[in-house]
Coordinates of C-alpha atoms in Angstrom, one line a residue:
Chain A
X1 CA 55.1 100.4 135.3
X2 CA 56.9 96.9 134.4
X3 CA 60.8 97.1 134.0
X4 CA 61.8 94.6 131.0
X5 CA 65.7 94.2 130.5
X6 CA 64.3 94.1 127.3
X7 CA 62.1 97.1 125.1
X8 CA 61.9 96.9 121.4
X9 CA 59.4 100.3 120.6
X10 CA 58.3 100.3 117.2
X11 CA 60.9 99.2 115.0
X12 CA 61.6 99.6 111.6
X13 CA 64.1 98.6 109.4
X14 CA 64.3 97.6 106.1
X15 CA 67.2 96.3 104.3
X16 CA 69.1 96.0 100.3
X17 CA 68.7 93.7 98.8
X18 CA 70.4 92.2 94.9
X19 CA 67.5 91.6 92.8
X20 CA 68.4 91.2 89.5
X21 CA 71.9 93.0 89.8
X22 CA 70.1 95.7 91.0
X23 CA 69.7 96.3 94.7
X24 CA 66.1 96.8 95.7
X25 CA 64.8 97.6 99.3
X26 CA 63.5 95.6 101.0
X27 CA 61.0 96.6 104.7
X28 CA 62.2 93.5 106.7
X29 CA 61.1 94.3 110.0
X30 CA 58.0 96.8 110.2
X31 CA 57.4 98.2 113.6
X32 CA 58.5 95.7 115.8
X33 CA 57.6 95.2 119.7
X34 CA 59.1 93.2 121.9
X35 CA 59.2 93.7 126.0
X36 CA 61.2 91.3 127.3
X37 CA 62.3 90.4 131.7
X38 CA 65.3 89.7 132.5
X39 CA 66.7 85.9 132.1
X40 CA 63.5 84.8 129.8
X41 CA 64.1 83.4 127.0
X42 CA 62.5 84.3 123.0
X43 CA 62.9 81.4 121.2
X44 CA 62.6 83.7 117.7
X45 CA 61.6 81.1 114.3
X46 CA 60.5 82.5 111.3
X47 CA 61.8 81.9 107.4
X48 CA 65.8 82.4 105.7
X49 CA 65.3 85.8 104.6
X50 CA 62.6 87.3 106.8
X51 CA 65.2 89.4 109.3
X52 CA 65.1 87.4 112.6
X53 CA 69.2 87.9 111.9
X54 CA 68.4 91.7 111.2
X55 CA 66.3 91.5 114.7
X56 CA 69.8 90.6 116.5
X57 CA 71.7 93.1 115.1
X58 CA 69.4 95.3 115.5
X59 CA 69.7 94.7 119.7
X60 CA 73.9 95.3 119.7
X61 CA 74.2 97.6 117.2
X62 CA 75.6 95.4 114.5
X63 CA 73.3 97.1 112.0
X64 CA 71.1 100.6 112.8
X65 CA 67.5 100.6 112.5
X66 CA 65.5 102.7 110.5
X67 CA 63.4 104.0 113.3
X68 CA 61.3 102.9 117.3
X69 CA 63.2 102.2 120.4
X70 CA 65.1 99.6 121.8
X71 CA 66.2 100.2 125.4
X72 CA 68.5 98.1 127.5
X73 CA 67.7 98.5 131.4
X74 CA 65.6 101.7 130.5
X75 CA 68.0 103.4 129.2
X76 CA 68.3 104.1 124.6
X77 CA 71.1 101.4 123.2
X78 CA 71.7 104.8 121.0
X79 CA 73.3 106.0 124.7
X80 CA 76.0 103.4 125.4
X81 CA 78.9 103.8 123.6
X82 CA 78.6 100.8 121.0
X83 CA 81.7 99.2 122.5
X84 CA 81.1 99.5 126.1
X85 CA 76.8 98.2 125.0
X86 CA 78.9 94.7 122.7
X87 CA 80.0 93.8 125.7
X88 CA 76.7 93.9 127.1
X89 CA 74.3 92.2 124.4
X90 CA 76.9 89.1 123.7
X91 CA 76.6 87.8 120.3
X92 CA 77.2 84.0 118.8
X93 CA 76.5 83.9 114.9
X94 CA 75.4 81.0 112.9
X95 CA 78.4 80.5 111.7
X96 CA 81.3 80.0 114.2
X97 CA 84.7 83.1 113.6
X98 CA 87.6 82.2 115.9
X99 CA 90.0 84.0 116.0
X100 CA 94.1 84.3 115.0
X101 CA 96.4 81.7 118.3
X102 CA 95.3 78.9 120.6
X103 CA 91.7 78.9 122.0
X104 CA 93.3 80.3 125.1
X105 CA 93.8 83.5 123.3
X106 CA 90.9 83.5 122.0
X107 CA 88.4 83.2 125.6
X108 CA 90.7 86.4 126.9
X109 CA 90.3 88.3 124.1
X110 CA 87.3 90.2 125.4
X111 CA 88.9 90.2 129.1
X112 CA 91.7 92.0 127.9
X113 CA 89.8 94.4 125.7
X114 CA 89.8 95.9 128.3
X115 CA 93.1 95.5 130.7
X116 CA 91.5 92.0 132.3
X117 CA 92.5 89.0 132.9
X118 CA 89.6 86.1 133.2
X119 CA 89.5 83.1 134.2
X120 CA 90.4 80.5 132.2
X121 CA 89.5 76.6 134.2
X122 CA 86.5 78.1 134.4
X123 CA 84.9 79.8 131.5
X124 CA 86.4 76.7 129.5
X125 CA 84.6 74.4 131.7
X126 CA 81.4 76.1 131.8
X127 CA 82.0 76.1 127.9
X128 CA 82.9 71.7 128.5
X129 CA 86.5 73.1 126.8
X130 CA 88.7 69.3 127.6
X131 CA 91.9 70.8 129.3
X132 CA 93.7 70.0 126.6
X133 CA 92.4 72.5 124.3
X134 CA 93.2 75.2 125.3
X135 CA 96.5 75.4 124.4
X136 CA 95.2 74.4 120.6
X137 CA 94.8 76.7 117.7
X138 CA 91.7 77.7 117.5
X139 CA 91.7 77.5 113.7
X140 CA 92.2 73.8 113.6
X141 CA 89.2 72.8 115.4
X142 CA 86.1 71.1 114.6
X143 CA 83.5 74.1 114.2
X144 CA 81.6 72.1 117.4
X145 CA 84.8 73.6 119.5
X146 CA 85.0 76.0 117.3
X147 CA 81.0 77.6 118.8
X148 CA 81.7 75.8 122.4
X149 CA 85.4 78.4 121.5
X150 CA 82.7 81.6 120.8
X151 CA 80.5 80.5 123.5
X152 CA 83.5 80.9 125.9
X153 CA 84.9 83.5 124.1
X154 CA 81.7 85.3 123.8
X155 CA 80.0 84.8 127.6
X156 CA 83.8 86.2 129.2
X157 CA 82.7 89.5 129.0
X158 CA 80.5 88.5 131.4
X159 CA 77.5 89.8 129.3
X160 CA 73.2 90.7 130.9
X161 CA 72.3 89.7 126.8
X162 CA 73.0 86.4 124.7
X163 CA 72.1 86.9 121.5
X164 CA 72.2 83.8 119.4
X165 CA 71.9 83.8 115.7
X166 CA 71.3 80.0 114.6
X167 CA 73.8 78.9 117.0
X168 CA 73.8 75.0 116.7
X169 CA 72.7 75.4 112.8
X170 CA 76.1 74.6 111.4
X171 CA 76.5 72.1 113.8
X172 CA 75.5 67.7 113.6
X173 CA 73.5 67.3 116.1
X174 CA 75.9 65.5 118.4
X175 CA 77.1 68.5 118.9
X176 CA 74.0 70.8 118.7
X177 CA 72.6 68.8 121.4
X178 CA 75.5 69.6 123.5
X179 CA 75.6 73.2 123.0
X180 CA 71.6 73.7 123.3
X181 CA 72.5 71.7 126.6
X182 CA 75.5 74.3 127.6
X183 CA 73.2 77.4 126.8
X184 CA 70.3 76.2 128.9
X185 CA 72.3 75.2 131.8
X186 CA 74.7 78.8 132.0
X187 CA 71.9 80.8 130.7
X188 CA 70.1 79.6 134.0
X189 CA 72.9 80.3 136.1
X190 CA 74.3 83.0 135.1
X191 CA 70.5 84.8 135.2
X192 CA 71.8 85.5 131.4
X193 CA 68.5 87.1 129.0
X194 CA 68.9 85.1 125.5
X195 CA 67.4 86.3 121.9
X196 CA 67.1 82.7 120.5
X197 CA 67.0 82.3 116.8
X198 CA 65.6 79.3 114.6
X199 CA 64.7 78.5 112.1
X200 CA 64.1 74.7 113.6
X201 CA 60.3 74.2 115.9
X202 CA 61.5 71.2 117.8
X203 CA 63.9 73.3 119.2
X204 CA 61.7 76.1 119.9
X205 CA 60.1 73.9 121.6
X206 CA 62.6 72.0 123.5
X207 CA 64.6 75.1 124.5
X208 CA 61.4 76.6 126.2
X209 CA 60.2 80.6 126.8
X210 CA 58.2 82.3 124.6
X211 CA 58.8 81.4 121.0
X212 CA 58.0 84.1 118.3
X213 CA 57.9 84.0 114.8
X214 CA 58.6 86.7 112.4
X215 CA 56.3 87.2 109.6
X216 CA 56.4 89.7 106.8
X217 CA 58.7 91.7 108.8
X218 CA 56.0 91.6 112.4
X219 CA 57.0 89.1 115.1
X220 CA 53.4 87.3 116.1
X221 CA 53.6 84.9 118.9
X222 CA 54.0 80.9 118.1
X223 CA 50.9 78.9 119.3
X224 CA 51.5 75.4 117.7
Chain B
X1 CA 118.0 111.1 64.1
X2 CA 118.6 109.5 67.2
X3 CA 115.4 110.3 69.0
X4 CA 113.0 110.4 65.5
X5 CA 114.2 106.0 65.9
X6 CA 113.1 105.2 69.4
X7 CA 110.0 106.9 68.9
X8 CA 109.4 106.1 65.7
X9 CA 110.4 102.3 67.0
X10 CA 107.8 102.9 70.0
X11 CA 104.7 103.6 68.1
X12 CA 105.3 100.8 65.5
X13 CA 105.3 98.3 68.5
X14 CA 102.7 99.8 69.9
X15 CA 100.5 99.8 66.7
X16 CA 101.8 96.0 66.6
X17 CA 100.8 94.6 70.1
X18 CA 97.8 96.9 70.0
X19 CA 96.5 95.0 66.6
X20 CA 97.4 91.5 67.8
X21 CA 95.7 92.7 71.2
X22 CA 92.2 93.4 69.6
X23 CA 91.5 89.6 70.5
X24 CA 91.7 90.1 73.6
X25 CA 89.8 93.0 73.4
X26 CA 92.6 95.6 74.9
X27 CA 93.5 97.1 72.3
X28 CA 92.3 100.2 71.9
X29 CA 93.1 100.1 75.7
X30 CA 96.9 100.1 74.7
X31 CA 96.7 102.2 71.2
X32 CA 95.2 104.8 74.5
X33 CA 97.7 104.8 77.1
X34 CA 100.4 103.9 74.3
X35 CA 99.6 107.6 73.1
X36 CA 99.3 109.4 75.8
X37 CA 102.4 107.8 77.1
X38 CA 104.8 109.0 74.0
X39 CA 103.3 112.7 75.2
X40 CA 103.1 112.6 77.9
X41 CA 106.8 111.5 78.0
X42 CA 108.0 114.6 75.6
X43 CA 106.1 117.2 77.2
X44 CA 108.2 116.1 80.8
X45 CA 111.3 116.1 78.3
X46 CA 110.1 120.6 78.0
X47 CA 109.6 121.0 81.4
X48 CA 112.7 119.8 82.0
X49 CA 114.7 121.7 79.3
X50 CA 112.8 124.3 81.3
X51 CA 113.6 122.8 84.6
X52 CA 117.8 122.5 83.4
X53 CA 118.0 127.1 83.1
X54 CA 116.1 127.7 87.0
X55 CA 116.8 127.5 89.5
X56 CA 116.3 123.9 91.5
X57 CA 113.7 124.9 93.3
X58 CA 111.8 124.7 90.4
X59 CA 111.8 121.1 91.0
X60 CA 109.5 121.1 93.4
X61 CA 105.8 122.2 92.0
X62 CA 106.6 120.0 89.6
X63 CA 106.8 116.6 92.1
X64 CA 104.2 118.6 93.2
X65 CA 102.0 118.6 90.3
X66 CA 103.1 114.9 89.9
X67 CA 101.8 114.2 93.8
X68 CA 98.7 115.0 93.3
X69 CA 98.9 113.3 90.1
X70 CA 99.0 110.4 91.9
X71 CA 97.3 110.2 94.8
X72 CA 94.9 110.6 92.1
X73 CA 94.7 107.0 91.1
X74 CA 95.3 105.7 94.0
X75 CA 92.3 107.8 95.5
X76 CA 90.4 106.6 92.8
X77 CA 91.3 102.7 93.3
X78 CA 89.8 103.3 96.7
X79 CA 86.6 103.4 95.3
X80 CA 86.1 107.2 95.8
X81 CA 86.2 106.7 99.4
X82 CA 85.3 110.4 101.7
X83 CA 87.8 113.0 101.9
X84 CA 90.1 109.8 100.4
X85 CA 92.0 112.7 97.9
X86 CA 93.5 114.6 99.6
X87 CA 94.4 112.3 102.7
X88 CA 95.8 110.1 99.4
X89 CA 97.8 113.6 97.8
X90 CA 99.7 114.4 101.6
X91 CA 100.4 110.5 102.1
X92 CA 102.0 109.8 98.6
X93 CA 103.6 113.0 98.9
X94 CA 105.2 113.4 102.3
X95 CA 106.5 109.7 102.7
X96 CA 107.5 110.7 98.5
X97 CA 109.8 113.7 100.1
X98 CA 110.7 112.2 103.2
X99 CA 112.8 109.6 102.1
X100 CA 113.3 112.4 98.8
X101 CA 116.1 115.2 101.2
X102 CA 118.8 112.6 102.1
X103 CA 120.1 112.1 98.4
X104 CA 120.5 115.3 98.6
X105 CA 121.8 116.6 102.0
X106 CA 124.0 113.6 101.6
X107 CA 124.9 115.0 98.8
X108 CA 124.9 111.6 97.5
X109 CA 123.5 114.2 94.8
X110 CA 123.7 117.7 93.5
X111 CA 120.7 120.0 93.9
X112 CA 119.9 120.3 90.5
X113 CA 116.9 119.6 88.5
X114 CA 118.4 116.8 86.6
X115 CA 119.0 114.9 90.0
X116 CA 115.6 116.0 91.4
X117 CA 113.1 115.1 88.8
X118 CA 113.6 112.0 88.2
X119 CA 115.0 111.0 91.6
X120 CA 111.6 112.4 93.0
X121 CA 109.7 111.1 90.3
X122 CA 110.2 107.5 91.0
X123 CA 109.8 108.1 94.5
X124 CA 106.4 109.2 93.7
X125 CA 105.4 106.9 91.2
X126 CA 106.2 103.8 93.4
X127 CA 104.6 104.7 96.2
X128 CA 101.4 105.1 93.5
X129 CA 102.2 101.8 93.3
X130 CA 102.2 100.4 96.9
X131 CA 99.9 102.6 98.1
X132 CA 97.4 101.8 95.4
X133 CA 97.6 98.0 96.1
X134 CA 97.8 98.5 100.0
X135 CA 93.9 100.0 100.1
X136 CA 93.1 98.2 96.7
X137 CA 94.0 95.0 98.9
X138 CA 93.0 96.0 101.9
X139 CA 89.2 96.7 100.4
X140 CA 89.5 93.1 99.0
X141 CA 89.6 91.5 102.8
X142 CA 87.6 93.9 104.4
X143 CA 84.7 92.2 101.8
X144 CA 86.1 88.6 102.3
X145 CA 86.3 88.8 106.5
X146 CA 83.0 90.5 106.9
X147 CA 82.4 87.7 109.6
X148 CA 85.6 87.7 111.2
X149 CA 85.2 91.9 112.2
X150 CA 82.0 91.6 113.1
X151 CA 82.7 88.4 114.9
X152 CA 85.3 91.3 117.1
X153 CA 83.1 93.7 116.7
X154 CA 80.2 92.2 118.7
X155 CA 83.1 91.6 121.7
X156 CA 83.1 95.4 121.7
X157 CA 86.5 95.5 119.8
X158 CA 87.2 99.1 118.5
X159 CA 87.1 99.7 114.0
X160 CA 90.7 99.6 114.0
X161 CA 91.1 96.6 116.0
X162 CA 88.8 94.8 114.5
X163 CA 90.5 95.6 110.9
X164 CA 93.9 95.3 111.6
X165 CA 94.9 91.8 110.4
X166 CA 92.5 93.1 107.2
X167 CA 95.2 96.2 107.2
X168 CA 98.6 94.0 107.6
X169 CA 97.6 91.9 104.9
X170 CA 96.9 94.6 102.8
X171 CA 100.3 96.5 103.9
X172 CA 101.6 93.0 102.8
X173 CA 100.9 92.6 99.6
X174 CA 101.5 95.4 98.2
X175 CA 105.1 95.3 99.3
X176 CA 106.1 92.0 98.4
X177 CA 106.3 93.3 94.6
X178 CA 108.8 95.2 95.3
X179 CA 110.4 92.8 98.3
X180 CA 110.4 90.0 94.9
X181 CA 112.6 93.2 92.9
X182 CA 114.9 93.8 96.4
X183 CA 115.5 90.4 96.3
X184 CA 116.1 89.2 93.1
X185 CA 118.2 93.2 92.2
X186 CA 120.9 92.8 90.2
X187 CA 120.1 88.6 89.3
X188 CA 117.4 89.0 86.8
X189 CA 117.6 93.1 85.9
X190 CA 119.4 95.8 86.1
X191 CA 117.0 98.4 87.2
X192 CA 116.6 101.7 85.5
X193 CA 118.4 103.9 88.0
X194 CA 121.9 102.2 87.2
X195 CA 121.5 102.4 83.5
X196 CA 121.2 105.5 83.5
X197 CA 124.2 105.8 84.9
X198 CA 126.1 102.8 83.3
X199 CA 124.7 104.0 80.0
X200 CA 126.2 107.5 81.5
X201 CA 129.6 106.1 81.4
X202 CA 129.0 105.9 85.8
X203 CA 132.0 103.6 87.5
X204 CA 129.5 100.3 88.2
X205 CA 129.6 99.8 92.1
X206 CA 128.6 103.6 92.1
X207 CA 125.7 102.9 89.8
X208 CA 125.0 100.7 91.9
X209 CA 125.3 101.4 95.7
X210 CA 123.5 104.1 94.6
X211 CA 120.7 101.9 93.1
X212 CA 120.1 99.8 95.8
X213 CA 119.4 103.1 98.1
X214 CA 116.9 103.9 95.2
X215 CA 115.2 100.6 95.9
X216 CA 115.4 101.2 100.2
X217 CA 113.8 104.4 100.0
X218 CA 111.7 102.9 97.0
X219 CA 110.5 100.3 100.1
X220 CA 110.5 102.0 103.1
X221 CA 108.2 105.3 100.8
X222 CA 105.3 102.7 100.1
X223 CA 105.2 101.6 103.2
X224 CA 104.7 105.2 105.5
X225 CA 102.9 105.9 102.0
X226 CA 100.2 103.0 102.3
X227 CA 100.2 102.5 106.4
X228 CA 99.1 106.2 106.5
X229 CA 96.9 105.7 103.9
X230 CA 95.1 102.4 105.0
X231 CA 94.6 103.8 108.3
X232 CA 92.8 106.5 107.5
X233 CA 90.6 105.6 105.2
X234 CA 89.3 101.9 108.0
X235 CA 87.4 105.2 109.1
X236 CA 84.7 105.3 106.0
X237 CA 84.6 101.4 106.4
X238 CA 82.8 102.3 109.8
X239 CA 79.8 104.0 110.8
X240 CA 80.6 106.0 114.3
X241 CA 79.1 104.1 115.8
X242 CA 81.2 101.9 114.8
X243 CA 79.1 99.5 112.3
X244 CA 80.6 98.2 109.5
X245 CA 78.7 99.6 105.9
X246 CA 77.2 97.2 103.6
X247 CA 79.2 95.8 101.2
X248 CA 79.1 99.0 98.0
X249 CA 79.2 97.1 95.3

């Protein structure tokens, strides 16, 4: 039997969407199956509103699936403490959200929750954050810098899986390329399992790994 | 004669204001609120007449009824969150009572309905206002800062921590009117208690001292009640799996 790091079995989810000011229940994910081995990279493409973000949110339980099973290391994610699960399954969002305080405060946040210290120097170096920025107010950084802070902040928790919800789509081309390269390097160095949602086919090709498309609530392999 | 004139003046002013406010489509509301105010305050006055003849502890059922109505008002403002009504009533009643007791234990006021009911009602009414504002603002902050809250949750933070900045903002915003009132005390207006005492012929310094202690009590009671309420309501924004619930609006 294969030992998958992450497994989705028959996962379905409906969401409420506003149509003409009334809320309509829409089936967004239908019987999704997905097996991911440790250290694998899976890119997920799909049209806007196709459920890509929802799919990621089910894996760290920011949202709850309606049916099906999601297993991490063979264990149903419902049996993890959600706070522990979210440390194991980190997430980067499309629009970076930094917390009040300095860059250093942001990087130390995750570990501080568990009463541990974090090696800020190594972390910032890994994420390409200049040491001069460590004591800067995080709210005053550029969007690209903020996204790097968010990346480092997620990595500080030493996750096994990293969920990337279009992490470069809000950035200019140069910043996007930099984040993309950083993420791929860190994936190799830390043997991270990555699920990377993107709407750019070129990006999906560049980053490699398995390419999937979410269409009409179902995941299909992209052979183009 | 004075009471008839005062009520006649009230009716006239409400009618005129409502007639003018029709152009803003709130004429009906003003008429209704005005009519309710007259009836309610006259009923209260009748109850007070009876209370004055009874032992002082009969004041407490009246205060409890006031706290229940205040709690219901705040609960409605909360979007009728689960189990919110008893919590709202208890928070407002407990905070108001806690700040009411010292006035009588220290001998500032005698244990008489004449003092217990009005002082208690001032505390309950103001605590209700602060609590309603706090819960309304807290809900708004949670709605507007979903991304931030979820960023906290995604790093393994508990819901209480993830929403703490929203809670803090809710309490600060609710207390701003009380802080402004304290700052402007005696500069812009002479508040109700002091006015009443002066009209009754009290010494101005004594009236001012009582007024300022009432203000401090209002502030403290508002802060206690809204802190209790908002902490309780935090749970209603999240599921048991620490997920931020969908915005119901």
